[in-house]
C-alpha positions as a Markdown table, in Angstrom:
| # | Residue | x | y | z |
|---|---|---|---|---|
| 1 | Ala | -103.0 | 257.0 | 52.7 |
| 2 | Lys | -104.6 | 258.5 | 55.9 |
| 3 | Ser | -106.9 | 261.4 | 55.6 |
| 4 | Pro | -106.0 | 264.6 | 57.6 |
| 5 | Gly | -106.8 | 264.2 | 61.3 |
| 6 | Glu | -106.9 | 260.4 | 61.0 |
| 7 | Ser | -104.3 | 258.9 | 63.4 |
| 8 | Glu | -101.9 | 256.2 | 62.3 |
| 9 | Ala | -100.8 | 253.4 | 64.6 |
| 10 | Pro | -97.5 | 254.0 | 66.3 |
| 11 | Lys | -94.6 | 252.5 | 64.3 |
| 12 | Trp | -94.0 | 249.9 | 67.0 |
| 13 | Gln | -97.5 | 248.5 | 66.7 |
| 14 | Leu | -98.0 | 245.6 | 64.3 |
| 15 | Pro | -101.6 | 245.1 | 63.2 |
| 16 | Glu | -101.3 | 241.3 | 63.3 |
| 17 | Val | -100.0 | 241.4 | 66.9 |
| 18 | Gln | -102.8 | 243.8 | 67.9 |
| 19 | Gln | -105.4 | 241.4 | 66.4 |
| 20 | Ala | -103.9 | 238.4 | 68.2 |
| 21 | Met | -103.9 | 240.4 | 71.5 |
| 22 | Gln | -107.6 | 241.3 | 71.0 |
| 23 | Ala | -108.4 | 237.6 | 70.5 |
| 24 | Leu | -106.5 | 236.7 | 73.7 |
| 25 | Lys | -108.6 | 239.2 | 75.6 |
| 26 | Lys | -111.8 | 237.5 | 74.4 |
| 27 | Asp | -110.6 | 234.0 | 75.1 |
| 28 | Asn | -108.7 | 233.6 | 78.4 |
| 29 | Ser | -108.7 | 229.8 | 78.4 |
| 30 | Trp | -104.9 | 230.0 | 78.2 |
| 31 | Val | -104.9 | 231.3 | 81.8 |
| 32 | Asn | -105.3 | 227.9 | 83.5 |
| 33 | Glu | -104.2 | 226.1 | 86.6 |
| 34 | Asp | -101.0 | 224.9 | 84.9 |
| 35 | Leu | -100.0 | 228.4 | 84.1 |
| 36 | Met | -100.7 | 229.6 | 87.6 |
| 37 | Lys | -98.6 | 226.7 | 89.1 |
| 38 | Arg | -95.7 | 227.7 | 86.8 |
| 39 | Phe | -96.0 | 231.3 | 88.0 |
| 40 | Ala | -96.0 | 230.1 | 91.7 |
| 41 | Cys | -92.9 | 228.0 | 91.1 |
| 42 | Asn | -90.9 | 231.1 | 89.9 |
| 43 | Pro | -90.1 | 233.3 | 92.9 |
| 44 | Met | -88.6 | 236.1 | 90.8 |
| 45 | Leu | -91.7 | 236.2 | 88.6 |
| 46 | Met | -94.0 | 236.2 | 91.6 |
| 47 | Gln | -92.1 | 238.9 | 93.3 |
| 48 | Gly | -92.1 | 241.1 | 90.2 |
| 49 | Leu | -95.8 | 240.6 | 89.6 |
| 50 | Met | -96.6 | 241.6 | 93.2 |
| 51 | Asp | -94.5 | 244.8 | 92.9 |
| 52 | Pro | -96.6 | 247.8 | 92.0 |
| 53 | Lys | -93.6 | 249.4 | 90.3 |
| 54 | Met | -93.2 | 246.4 | 88.0 |
| 55 | Ala | -96.9 | 246.2 | 87.3 |
| 56 | Ala | -96.8 | 249.9 | 86.2 |
| 57 | Ile | -93.8 | 249.3 | 83.9 |
| 58 | Leu | -95.5 | 246.3 | 82.3 |
| 59 | Gln | -98.6 | 248.5 | 81.6 |
| 60 | Glu | -96.4 | 251.3 | 80.3 |
| 61 | Leu | -94.7 | 248.9 | 77.9 |
| 62 | Gln | -98.0 | 248.4 | 76.3 |
| 63 | Thr | -98.8 | 252.0 | 75.9 |
| 64 | Asp | -95.5 | 253.8 | 75.6 |
| 65 | Pro | -92.7 | 251.3 | 75.1 |
| 66 | Glu | -90.0 | 254.0 | 74.4 |
| 67 | Ser | -90.6 | 255.7 | 77.7 |
| 68 | Ala | -90.8 | 252.3 | 79.5 |
| 69 | Ala | -87.5 | 251.2 | 78.0 |
| 70 | Lys | -85.7 | 254.3 | 79.3 |
| 71 | Lys | -87.0 | 253.6 | 82.8 |
| 72 | Ile | -86.0 | 250.0 | 82.6 |
| 73 | Gln | -82.5 | 250.9 | 81.5 |
| 74 | Ala | -82.2 | 253.4 | 84.4 |
| 75 | Asp | -83.3 | 250.9 | 87.0 |
| 76 | Pro | -81.3 | 247.6 | 87.0 |
| 77 | Ser | -83.8 | 245.9 | 89.2 |
| 78 | Met | -86.5 | 246.3 | 86.5 |
| 79 | Gly | -84.1 | 244.9 | 83.8 |
| 80 | Lys | -83.9 | 241.7 | 85.7 |
| 81 | Phe | -87.6 | 241.3 | 85.8 |
| 82 | Val | -88.6 | 242.6 | 82.4 |
C-alpha cells in the first residue's frame, strides 16, 4: 500500500516495460545503420518522423496516452502513421 502523498504509477504503465525502456535509454546499440536504412526505405515512416505534429503525438503517447489517443482518433492522418 502507498503512503499518503506517495504517487502511484498510472494504470497504463507496466513496471517491467518501464524497466526495459530505461535499459534501452542506456544502451542505444540497437540504433544502428541497418535500422536507419530500414527507416529510409519507408517513405510513410520518414514523412511521419519529419512532421512536427507526429513527433508531438509520439511524445504525448508516452506521457498521456489517453489524450493522445483522442487526438489520433480525431485526425485520420495521424491514425495512418501511428
